[in-house]
PDB file of C-alpha atoms in Angstrom:
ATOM      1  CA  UNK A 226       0.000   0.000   0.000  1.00 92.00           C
ATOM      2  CA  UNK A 227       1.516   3.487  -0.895  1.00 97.00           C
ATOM      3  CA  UNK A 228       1.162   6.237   1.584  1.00 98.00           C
ATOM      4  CA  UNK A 229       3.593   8.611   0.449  1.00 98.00           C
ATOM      5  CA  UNK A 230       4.110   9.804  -3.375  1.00 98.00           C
ATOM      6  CA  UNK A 231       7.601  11.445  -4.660  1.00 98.00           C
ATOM      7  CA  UNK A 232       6.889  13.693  -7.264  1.00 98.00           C
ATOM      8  CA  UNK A 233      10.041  15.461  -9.200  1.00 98.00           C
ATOM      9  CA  UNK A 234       8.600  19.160 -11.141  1.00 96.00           C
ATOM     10  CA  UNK A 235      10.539  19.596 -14.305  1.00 93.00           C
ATOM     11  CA  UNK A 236       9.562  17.190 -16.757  1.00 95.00           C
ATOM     12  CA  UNK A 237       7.688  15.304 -14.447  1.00 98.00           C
ATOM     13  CA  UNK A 238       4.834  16.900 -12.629  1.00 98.00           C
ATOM     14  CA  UNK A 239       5.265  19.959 -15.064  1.00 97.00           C
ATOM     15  CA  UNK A 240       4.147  19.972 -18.292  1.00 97.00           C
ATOM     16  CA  UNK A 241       6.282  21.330 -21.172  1.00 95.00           C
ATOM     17  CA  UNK A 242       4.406  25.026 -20.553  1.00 96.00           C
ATOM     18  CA  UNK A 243       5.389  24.583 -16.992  1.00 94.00           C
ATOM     19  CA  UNK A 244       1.552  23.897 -15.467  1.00 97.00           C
ATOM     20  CA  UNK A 245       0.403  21.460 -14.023  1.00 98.00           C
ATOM     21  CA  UNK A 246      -2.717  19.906 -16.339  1.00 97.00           C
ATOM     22  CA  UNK A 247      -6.192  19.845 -14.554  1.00 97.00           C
ATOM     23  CA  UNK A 248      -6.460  15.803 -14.668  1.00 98.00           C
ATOM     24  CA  UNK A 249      -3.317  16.030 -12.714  1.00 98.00           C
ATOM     25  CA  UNK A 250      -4.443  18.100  -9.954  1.00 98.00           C
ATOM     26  CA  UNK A 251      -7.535  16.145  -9.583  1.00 98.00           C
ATOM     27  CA  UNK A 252      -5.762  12.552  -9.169  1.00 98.00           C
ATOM     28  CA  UNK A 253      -3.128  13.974  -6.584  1.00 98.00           C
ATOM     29  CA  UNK A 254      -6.379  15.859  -4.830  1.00 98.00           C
ATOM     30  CA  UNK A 255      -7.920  12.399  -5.045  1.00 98.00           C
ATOM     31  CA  UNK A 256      -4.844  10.499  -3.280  1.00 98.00           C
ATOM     32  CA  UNK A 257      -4.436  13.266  -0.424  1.00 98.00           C
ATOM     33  CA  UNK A 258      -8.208  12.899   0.265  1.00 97.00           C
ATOM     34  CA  UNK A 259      -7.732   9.557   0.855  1.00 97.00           C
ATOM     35  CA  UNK A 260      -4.664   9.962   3.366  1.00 97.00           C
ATOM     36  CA  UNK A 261      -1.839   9.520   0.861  1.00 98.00           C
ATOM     37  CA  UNK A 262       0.719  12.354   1.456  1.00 98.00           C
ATOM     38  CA  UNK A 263       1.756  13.259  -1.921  1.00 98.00           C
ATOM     39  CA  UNK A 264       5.252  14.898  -1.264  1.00 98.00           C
ATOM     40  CA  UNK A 265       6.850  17.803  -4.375  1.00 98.00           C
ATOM     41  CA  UNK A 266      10.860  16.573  -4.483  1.00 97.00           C
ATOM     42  CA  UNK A 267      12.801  19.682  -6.383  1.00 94.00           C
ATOM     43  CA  UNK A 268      16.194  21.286  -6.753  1.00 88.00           C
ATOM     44  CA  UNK A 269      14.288  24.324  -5.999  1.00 89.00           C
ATOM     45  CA  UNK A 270      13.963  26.527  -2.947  1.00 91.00           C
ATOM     46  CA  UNK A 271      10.562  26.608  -1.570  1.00 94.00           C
ATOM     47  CA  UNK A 272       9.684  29.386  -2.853  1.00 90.00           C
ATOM     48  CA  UNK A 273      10.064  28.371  -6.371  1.00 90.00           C
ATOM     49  CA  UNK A 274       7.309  25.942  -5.637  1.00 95.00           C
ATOM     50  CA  UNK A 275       4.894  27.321  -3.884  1.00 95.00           C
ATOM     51  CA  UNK A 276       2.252  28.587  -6.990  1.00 95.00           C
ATOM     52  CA  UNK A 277       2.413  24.866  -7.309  1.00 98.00           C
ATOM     53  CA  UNK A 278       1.970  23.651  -3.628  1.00 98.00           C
ATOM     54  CA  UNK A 279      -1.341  26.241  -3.605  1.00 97.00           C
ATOM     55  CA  UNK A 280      -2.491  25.031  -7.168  1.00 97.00           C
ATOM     56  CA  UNK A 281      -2.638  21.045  -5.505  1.00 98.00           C
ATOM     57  CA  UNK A 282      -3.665  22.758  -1.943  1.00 98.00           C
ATOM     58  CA  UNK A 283      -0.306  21.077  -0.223  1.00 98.00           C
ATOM     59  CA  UNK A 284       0.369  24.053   1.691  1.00 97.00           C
ATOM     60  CA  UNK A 285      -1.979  22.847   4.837  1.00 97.00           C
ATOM     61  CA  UNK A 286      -1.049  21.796   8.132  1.00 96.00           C
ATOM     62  CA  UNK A 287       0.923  18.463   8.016  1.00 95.00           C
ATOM     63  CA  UNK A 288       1.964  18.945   4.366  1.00 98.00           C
ATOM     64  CA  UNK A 289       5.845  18.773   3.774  1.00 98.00           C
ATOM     65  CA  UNK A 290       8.527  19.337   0.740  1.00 98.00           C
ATOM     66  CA  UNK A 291      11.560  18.225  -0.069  1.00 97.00           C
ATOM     67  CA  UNK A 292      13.727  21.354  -1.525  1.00 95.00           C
ATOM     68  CA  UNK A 293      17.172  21.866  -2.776  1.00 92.00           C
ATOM     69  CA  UNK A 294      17.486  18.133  -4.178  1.00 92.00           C
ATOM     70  CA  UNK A 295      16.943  16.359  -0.525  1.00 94.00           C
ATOM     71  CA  UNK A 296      19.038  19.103   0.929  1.00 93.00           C
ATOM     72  CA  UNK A 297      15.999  20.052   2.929  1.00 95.00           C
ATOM     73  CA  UNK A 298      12.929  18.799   4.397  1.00 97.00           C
ATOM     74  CA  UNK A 299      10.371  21.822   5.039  1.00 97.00           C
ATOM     75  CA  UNK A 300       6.862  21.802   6.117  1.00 97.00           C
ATOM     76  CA  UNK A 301       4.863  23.606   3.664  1.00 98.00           C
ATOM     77  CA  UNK A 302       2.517  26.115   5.808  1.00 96.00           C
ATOM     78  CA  UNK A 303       5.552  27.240   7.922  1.00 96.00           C
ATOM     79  CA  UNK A 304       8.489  26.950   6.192  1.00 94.00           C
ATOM     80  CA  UNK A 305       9.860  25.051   8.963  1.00 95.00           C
ATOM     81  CA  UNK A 306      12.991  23.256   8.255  1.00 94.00           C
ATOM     82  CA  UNK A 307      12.986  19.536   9.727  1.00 94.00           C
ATOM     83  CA  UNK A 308      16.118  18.601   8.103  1.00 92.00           C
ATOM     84  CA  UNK A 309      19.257  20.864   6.353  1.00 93.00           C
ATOM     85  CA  UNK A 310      22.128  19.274   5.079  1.00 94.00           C
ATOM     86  CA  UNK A 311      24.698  22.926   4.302  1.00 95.00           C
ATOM     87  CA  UNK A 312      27.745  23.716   2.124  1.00 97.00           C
ATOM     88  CA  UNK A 313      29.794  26.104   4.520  1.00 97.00           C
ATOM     89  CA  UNK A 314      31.976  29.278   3.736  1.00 97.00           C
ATOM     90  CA  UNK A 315      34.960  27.018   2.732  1.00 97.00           C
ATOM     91  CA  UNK A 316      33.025  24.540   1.015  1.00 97.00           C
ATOM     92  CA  UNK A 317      32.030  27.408  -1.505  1.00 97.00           C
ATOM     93  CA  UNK A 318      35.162  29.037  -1.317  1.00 97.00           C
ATOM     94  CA  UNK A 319      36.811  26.278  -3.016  1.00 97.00           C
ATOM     95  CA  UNK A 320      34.304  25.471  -4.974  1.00 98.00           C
ATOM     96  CA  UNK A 321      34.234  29.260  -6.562  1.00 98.00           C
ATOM     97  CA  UNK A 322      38.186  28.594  -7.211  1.00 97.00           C
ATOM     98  CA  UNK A 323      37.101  25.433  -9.138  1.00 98.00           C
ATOM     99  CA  UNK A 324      34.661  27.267 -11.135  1.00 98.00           C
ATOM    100  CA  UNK A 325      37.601  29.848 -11.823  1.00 97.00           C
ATOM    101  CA  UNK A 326      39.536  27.187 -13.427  1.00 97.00           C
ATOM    102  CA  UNK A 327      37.176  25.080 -15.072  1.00 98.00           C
ATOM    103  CA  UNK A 328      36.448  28.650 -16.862  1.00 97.00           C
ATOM    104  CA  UNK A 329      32.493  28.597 -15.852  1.00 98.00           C
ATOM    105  CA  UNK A 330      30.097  31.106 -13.620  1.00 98.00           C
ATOM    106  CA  UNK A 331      28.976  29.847 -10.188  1.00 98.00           C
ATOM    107  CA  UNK A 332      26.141  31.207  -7.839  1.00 98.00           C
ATOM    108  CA  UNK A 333      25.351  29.747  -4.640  1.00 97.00           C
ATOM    109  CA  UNK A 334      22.076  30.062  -2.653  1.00 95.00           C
ATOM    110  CA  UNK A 335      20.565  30.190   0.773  1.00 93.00           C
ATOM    111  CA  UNK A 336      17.388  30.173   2.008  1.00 88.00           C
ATOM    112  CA  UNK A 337      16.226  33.811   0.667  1.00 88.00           C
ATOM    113  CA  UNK A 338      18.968  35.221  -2.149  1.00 94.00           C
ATOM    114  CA  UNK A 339      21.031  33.325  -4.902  1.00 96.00           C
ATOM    115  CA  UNK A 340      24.773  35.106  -4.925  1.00 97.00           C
ATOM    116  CA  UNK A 341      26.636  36.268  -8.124  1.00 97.00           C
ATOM    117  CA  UNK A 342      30.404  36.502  -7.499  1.00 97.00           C
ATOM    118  CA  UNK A 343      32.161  37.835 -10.403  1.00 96.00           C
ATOM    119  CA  UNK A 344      31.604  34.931 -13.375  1.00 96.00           C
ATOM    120  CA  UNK A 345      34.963  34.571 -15.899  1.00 95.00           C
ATOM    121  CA  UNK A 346      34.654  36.938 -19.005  1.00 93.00           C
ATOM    122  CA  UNK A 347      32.357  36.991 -21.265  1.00 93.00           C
ATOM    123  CA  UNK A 348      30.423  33.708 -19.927  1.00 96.00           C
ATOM    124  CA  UNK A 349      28.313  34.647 -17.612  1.00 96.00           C
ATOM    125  CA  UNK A 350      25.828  32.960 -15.540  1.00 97.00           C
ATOM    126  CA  UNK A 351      22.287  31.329 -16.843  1.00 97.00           C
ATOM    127  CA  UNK A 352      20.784  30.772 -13.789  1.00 96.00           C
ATOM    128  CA  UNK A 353      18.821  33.836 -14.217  1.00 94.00           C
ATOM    129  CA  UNK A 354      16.775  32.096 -17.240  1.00 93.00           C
ATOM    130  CA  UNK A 355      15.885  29.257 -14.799  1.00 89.00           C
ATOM    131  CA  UNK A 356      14.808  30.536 -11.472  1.00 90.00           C
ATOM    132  CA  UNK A 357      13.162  33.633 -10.492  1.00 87.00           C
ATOM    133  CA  UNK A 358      11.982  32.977  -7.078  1.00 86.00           C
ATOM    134  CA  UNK A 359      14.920  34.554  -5.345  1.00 91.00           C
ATOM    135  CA  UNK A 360      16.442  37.807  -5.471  1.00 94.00           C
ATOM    136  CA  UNK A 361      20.079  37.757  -7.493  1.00 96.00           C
ATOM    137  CA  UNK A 362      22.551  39.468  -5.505  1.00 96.00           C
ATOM    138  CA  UNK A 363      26.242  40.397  -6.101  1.00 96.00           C
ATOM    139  CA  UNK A 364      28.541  39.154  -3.653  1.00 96.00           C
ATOM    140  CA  UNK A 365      32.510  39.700  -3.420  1.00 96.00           C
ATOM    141  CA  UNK A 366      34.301  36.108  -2.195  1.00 96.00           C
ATOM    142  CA  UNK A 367      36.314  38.598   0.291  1.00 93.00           C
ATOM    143  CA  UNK A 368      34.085  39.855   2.441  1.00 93.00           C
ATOM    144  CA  UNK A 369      31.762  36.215   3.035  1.00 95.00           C
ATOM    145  CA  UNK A 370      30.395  35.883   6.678  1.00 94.00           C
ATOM    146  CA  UNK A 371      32.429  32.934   8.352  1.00 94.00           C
ATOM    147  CA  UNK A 372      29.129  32.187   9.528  1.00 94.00           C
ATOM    148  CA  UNK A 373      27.830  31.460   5.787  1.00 94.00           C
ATOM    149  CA  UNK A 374      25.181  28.898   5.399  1.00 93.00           C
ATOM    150  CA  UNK A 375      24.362  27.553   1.379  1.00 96.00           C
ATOM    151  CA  UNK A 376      21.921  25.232   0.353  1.00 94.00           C
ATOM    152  CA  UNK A 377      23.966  24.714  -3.594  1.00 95.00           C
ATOM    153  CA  UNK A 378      26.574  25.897  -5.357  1.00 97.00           C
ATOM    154  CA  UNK A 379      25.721  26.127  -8.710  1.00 97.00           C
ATOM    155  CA  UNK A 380      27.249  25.784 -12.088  1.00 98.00           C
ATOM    156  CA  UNK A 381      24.693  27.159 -15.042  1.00 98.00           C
ATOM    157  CA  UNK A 382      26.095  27.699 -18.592  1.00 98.00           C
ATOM    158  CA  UNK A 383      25.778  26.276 -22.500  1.00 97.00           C
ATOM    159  CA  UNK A 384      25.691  22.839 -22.573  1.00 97.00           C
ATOM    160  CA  UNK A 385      29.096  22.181 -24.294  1.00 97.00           C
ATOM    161  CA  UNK A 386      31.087  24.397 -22.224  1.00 97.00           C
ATOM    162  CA  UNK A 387      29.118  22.281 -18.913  1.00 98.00           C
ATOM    163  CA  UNK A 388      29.601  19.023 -20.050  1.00 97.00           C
ATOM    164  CA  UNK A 389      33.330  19.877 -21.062  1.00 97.00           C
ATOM    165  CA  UNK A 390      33.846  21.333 -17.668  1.00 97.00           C
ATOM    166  CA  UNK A 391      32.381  18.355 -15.905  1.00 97.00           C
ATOM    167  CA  UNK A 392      34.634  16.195 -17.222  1.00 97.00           C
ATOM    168  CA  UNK A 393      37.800  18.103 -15.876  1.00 97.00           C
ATOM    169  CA  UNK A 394      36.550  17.600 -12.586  1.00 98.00           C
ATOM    170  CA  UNK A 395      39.011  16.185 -10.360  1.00 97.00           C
ATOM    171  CA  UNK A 396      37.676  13.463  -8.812  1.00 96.00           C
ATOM    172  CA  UNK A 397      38.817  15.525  -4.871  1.00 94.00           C
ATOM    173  CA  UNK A 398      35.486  16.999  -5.847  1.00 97.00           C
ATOM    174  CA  UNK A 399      33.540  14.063  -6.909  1.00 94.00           C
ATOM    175  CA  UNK A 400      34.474  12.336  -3.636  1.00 96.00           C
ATOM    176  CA  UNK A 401      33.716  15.119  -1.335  1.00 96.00           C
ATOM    177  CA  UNK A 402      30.286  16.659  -2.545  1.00 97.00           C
ATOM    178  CA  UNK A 403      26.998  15.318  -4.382  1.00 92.00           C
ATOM    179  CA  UNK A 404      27.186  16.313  -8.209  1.00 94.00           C
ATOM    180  CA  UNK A 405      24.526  15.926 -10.631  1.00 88.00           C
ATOM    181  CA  UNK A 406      23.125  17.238 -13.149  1.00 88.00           C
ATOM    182  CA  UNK A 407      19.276  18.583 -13.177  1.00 83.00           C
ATOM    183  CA  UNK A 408      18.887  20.255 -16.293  1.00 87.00           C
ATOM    184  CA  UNK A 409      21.780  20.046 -19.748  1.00 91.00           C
ATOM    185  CA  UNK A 410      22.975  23.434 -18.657  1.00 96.00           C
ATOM    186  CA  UNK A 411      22.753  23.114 -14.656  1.00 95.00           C
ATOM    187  CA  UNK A 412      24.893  21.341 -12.399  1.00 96.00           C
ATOM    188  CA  UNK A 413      24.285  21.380  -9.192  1.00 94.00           C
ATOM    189  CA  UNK A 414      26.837  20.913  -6.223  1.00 96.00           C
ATOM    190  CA  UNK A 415      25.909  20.034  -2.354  1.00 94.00           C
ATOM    191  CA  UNK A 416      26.653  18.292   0.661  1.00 96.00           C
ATOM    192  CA  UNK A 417      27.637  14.407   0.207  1.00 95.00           C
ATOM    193  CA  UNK A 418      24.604  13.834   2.989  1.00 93.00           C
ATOM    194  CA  UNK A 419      22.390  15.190   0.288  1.00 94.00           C
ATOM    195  CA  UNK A 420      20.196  13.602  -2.656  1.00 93.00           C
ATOM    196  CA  UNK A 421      16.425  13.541  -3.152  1.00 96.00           C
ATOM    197  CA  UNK A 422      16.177   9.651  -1.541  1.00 96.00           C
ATOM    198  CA  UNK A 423      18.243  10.731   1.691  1.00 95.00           C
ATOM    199  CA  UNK A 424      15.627  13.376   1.973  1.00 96.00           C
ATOM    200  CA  UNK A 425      12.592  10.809   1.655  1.00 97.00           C
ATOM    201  CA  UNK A 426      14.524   8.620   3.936  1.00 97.00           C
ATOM    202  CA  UNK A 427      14.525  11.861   6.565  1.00 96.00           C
ATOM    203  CA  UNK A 428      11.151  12.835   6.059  1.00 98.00           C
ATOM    204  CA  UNK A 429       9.669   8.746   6.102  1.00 97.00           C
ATOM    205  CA  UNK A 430      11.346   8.715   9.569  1.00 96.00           C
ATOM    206  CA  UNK A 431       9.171  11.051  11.184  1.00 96.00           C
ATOM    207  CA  UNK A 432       6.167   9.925   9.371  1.00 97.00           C
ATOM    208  CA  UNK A 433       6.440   6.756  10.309  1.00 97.00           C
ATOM    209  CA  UNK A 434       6.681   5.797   6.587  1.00 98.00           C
ATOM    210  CA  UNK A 435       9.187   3.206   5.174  1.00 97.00           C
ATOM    211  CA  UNK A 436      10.463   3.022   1.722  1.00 98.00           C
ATOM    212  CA  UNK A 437       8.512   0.131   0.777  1.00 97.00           C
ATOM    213  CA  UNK A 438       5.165   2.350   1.278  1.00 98.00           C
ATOM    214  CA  UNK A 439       6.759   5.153  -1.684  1.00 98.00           C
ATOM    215  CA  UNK A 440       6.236   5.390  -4.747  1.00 98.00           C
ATOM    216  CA  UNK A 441       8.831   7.885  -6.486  1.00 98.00           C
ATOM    217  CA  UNK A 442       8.717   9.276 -10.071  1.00 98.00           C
ATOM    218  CA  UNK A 443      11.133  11.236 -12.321  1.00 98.00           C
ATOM    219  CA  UNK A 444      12.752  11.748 -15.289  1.00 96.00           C
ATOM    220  CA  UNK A 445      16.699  13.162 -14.558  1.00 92.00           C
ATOM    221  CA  UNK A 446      20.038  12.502 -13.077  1.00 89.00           C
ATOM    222  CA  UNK A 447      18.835  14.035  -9.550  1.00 90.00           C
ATOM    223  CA  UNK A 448      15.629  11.441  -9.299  1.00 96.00           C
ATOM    224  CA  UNK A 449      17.640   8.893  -9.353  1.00 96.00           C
ATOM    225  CA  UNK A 450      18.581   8.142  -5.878  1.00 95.00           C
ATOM    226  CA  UNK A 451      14.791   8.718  -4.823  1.00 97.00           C
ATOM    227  CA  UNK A 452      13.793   5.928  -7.171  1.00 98.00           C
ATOM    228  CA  UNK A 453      16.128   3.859  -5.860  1.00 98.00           C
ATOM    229  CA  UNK A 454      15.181   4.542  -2.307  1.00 98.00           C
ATOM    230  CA  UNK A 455      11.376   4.212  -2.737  1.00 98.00           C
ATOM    231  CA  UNK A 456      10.014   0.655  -2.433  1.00 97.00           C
ATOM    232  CA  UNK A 457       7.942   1.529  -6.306  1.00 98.00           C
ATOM    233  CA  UNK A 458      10.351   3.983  -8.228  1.00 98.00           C
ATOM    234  CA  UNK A 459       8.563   5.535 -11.663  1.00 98.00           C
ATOM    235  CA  UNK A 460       9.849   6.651 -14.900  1.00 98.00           C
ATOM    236  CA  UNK A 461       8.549   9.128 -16.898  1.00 98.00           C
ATOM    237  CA  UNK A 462       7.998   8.414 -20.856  1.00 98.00           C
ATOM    238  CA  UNK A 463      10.594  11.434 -21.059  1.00 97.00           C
ATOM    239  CA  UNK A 464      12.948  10.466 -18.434  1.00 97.00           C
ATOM    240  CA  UNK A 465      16.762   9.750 -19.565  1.00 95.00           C
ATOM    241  CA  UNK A 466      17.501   6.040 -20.330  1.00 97.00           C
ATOM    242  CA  UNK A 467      19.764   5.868 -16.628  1.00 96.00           C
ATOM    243  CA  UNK A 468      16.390   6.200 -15.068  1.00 97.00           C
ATOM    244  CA  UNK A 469      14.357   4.088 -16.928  1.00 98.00           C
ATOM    245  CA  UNK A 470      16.955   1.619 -16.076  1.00 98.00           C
ATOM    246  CA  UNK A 471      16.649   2.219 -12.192  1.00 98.00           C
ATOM    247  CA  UNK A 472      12.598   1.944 -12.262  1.00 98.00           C
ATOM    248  CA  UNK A 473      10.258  -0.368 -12.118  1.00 98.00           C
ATOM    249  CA  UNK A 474       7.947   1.289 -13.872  1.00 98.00           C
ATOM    250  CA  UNK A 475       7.985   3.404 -16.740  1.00 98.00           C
ATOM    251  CA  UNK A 476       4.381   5.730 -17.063  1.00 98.00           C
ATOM    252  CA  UNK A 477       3.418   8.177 -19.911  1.00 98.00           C
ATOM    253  CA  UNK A 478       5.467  11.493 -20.280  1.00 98.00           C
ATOM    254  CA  UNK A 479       5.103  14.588 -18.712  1.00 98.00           C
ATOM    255  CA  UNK A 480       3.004  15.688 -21.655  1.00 97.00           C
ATOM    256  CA  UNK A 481       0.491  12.755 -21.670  1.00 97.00           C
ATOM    257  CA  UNK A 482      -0.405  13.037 -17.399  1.00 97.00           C
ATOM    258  CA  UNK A 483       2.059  10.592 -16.756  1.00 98.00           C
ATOM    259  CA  UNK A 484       1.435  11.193 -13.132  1.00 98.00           C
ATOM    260  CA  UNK A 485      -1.727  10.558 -13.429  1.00 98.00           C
ATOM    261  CA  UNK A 486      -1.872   7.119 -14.995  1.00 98.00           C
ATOM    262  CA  UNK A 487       0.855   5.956 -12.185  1.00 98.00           C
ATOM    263  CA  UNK A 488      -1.479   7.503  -9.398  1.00 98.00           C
ATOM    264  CA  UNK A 489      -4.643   6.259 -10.645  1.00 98.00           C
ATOM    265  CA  UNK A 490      -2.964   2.370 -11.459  1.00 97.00           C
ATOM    266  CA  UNK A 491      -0.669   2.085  -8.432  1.00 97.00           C
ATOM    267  CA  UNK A 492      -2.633   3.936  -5.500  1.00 97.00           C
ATOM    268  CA  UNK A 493      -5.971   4.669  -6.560  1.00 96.00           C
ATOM    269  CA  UNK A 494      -6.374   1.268  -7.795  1.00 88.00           C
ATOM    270  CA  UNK A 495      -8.494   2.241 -10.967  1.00 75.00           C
TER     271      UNK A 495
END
């Protein structure tokens, strides 16, 4: 029986216009109404999902989110953090001089504002095309708080000059931080404690919830460990080949209410 549903946003819940389609809403209404939590798992800040907690009416009392890839677990009226995994002031520190040699623009975000130190020249930084939840603010790397607490470093350019950049790596980095990629021009850097099924793993814990009672779906890198982790893990139609590999299932894409037909089949029972 499944009494908690993982749901990635991009290219999973989300349509390719971004919106969420009305048959949708009405099967994840259906499951919460019958005691199923149904659970959005993004790289995003809260923030960036809240139009779409209020469109499925997940921001009541004893309604959570997992934000920032697993990085935190949040309750979705309050904001409350139950669980943060953080990059500190030295973790992005050398993770800005890494950027500087790989030739690529980094930002790095808390809670409330994504920071712009100064990107290499002429390639600046994407990440304003993708989110626009969060204020951008410029930030010199001299004059950081010791006290610094980041959700992400992030690494958001063209796709060739990424993917070339990501393979010069050294694996120091690799070994010492979670790397994956959520989008073809967005890697995103955190805490080793973090990935989307560490954050299910948190959040079943003080539900009461184990992994065998989740069903998981997504389509990219960053879904994978939550498919892995969930006792039914889904693939979308659209999902890359690495997760269709991983699940168990594979549903319709995100443009045919994929969602949906896993919902309605595997916890509705229809």
């Amino acid at each position: 029986m499944i009494k908690l549903i993982a749901i990635d946003l991009d290219g999973t819940l989300l349509n390719d216009q971004k919106t969420i389609t009305a048959k949708t809403q009405a099967v994840l209404k259906e499951a919460k109404k019958q005691g199923v939590r149904v659970v959005l798992c993004s790289g995003r800040p809260l923030l960036g999902i809240a139009h779409y907690l209020d469109e499925l009416g997940l921001r009541e009392n004893g309604d959570y989110a997992i934000t920032y890839n697993g990085g935190l677990v949040q309750k979705t009226d309050t904001g409350e953090v139950l669980s943060e995994k953080i990059l500190t002031k030295s973790d992005v520190v050398s993770l800005y001089d890494l950027s500087r040699e790989l030739g690529v623009p980094m930002n790095f975000i808390d809670l409330e504002k994504i920071y712009s130190p100064a990107p290499p020249k002429g390639r600046p930084s994407l990440y304003g095309n993708i989110m626009t939840a969060l204020p951008f603010v410029r930030v010199s790397m001299d004059t950081l708080p010791d006290d610094l607490k980041i959700n992400k470093a992030i690494f958001c350019t063209d796709q060739p000059t990424l993917d070339q950049a990501i393979s010069r790596i050294p694996s120091f980095f690799t070994e010492r931080y979670t790397l994956m990629k959520s989008r073809p021009i967005l890697l995103e850097i955190m805490n080793k404690e973090v990935d989307k099924g560490k954050g299910l793993q948190a959040l079943g814990r003080r539900l009461g919830i184990h992994a065998g009672e989740m069903m998981a779906l997504g389509d990219q890198e960053n879904d994978l460990a939550m498919i892995r982790y969930a006792g039914l893990g889904v693939a979308m139609g659209n999902a890359i080949d690495r997760v269709k590999a991983t699940a168990q299932f594979i549903t319709g894409t995100n443009t045919e209410d994929g969602v949906a037909y896993a919902v309605e089949r595997f916890v509705l029972n229809r």
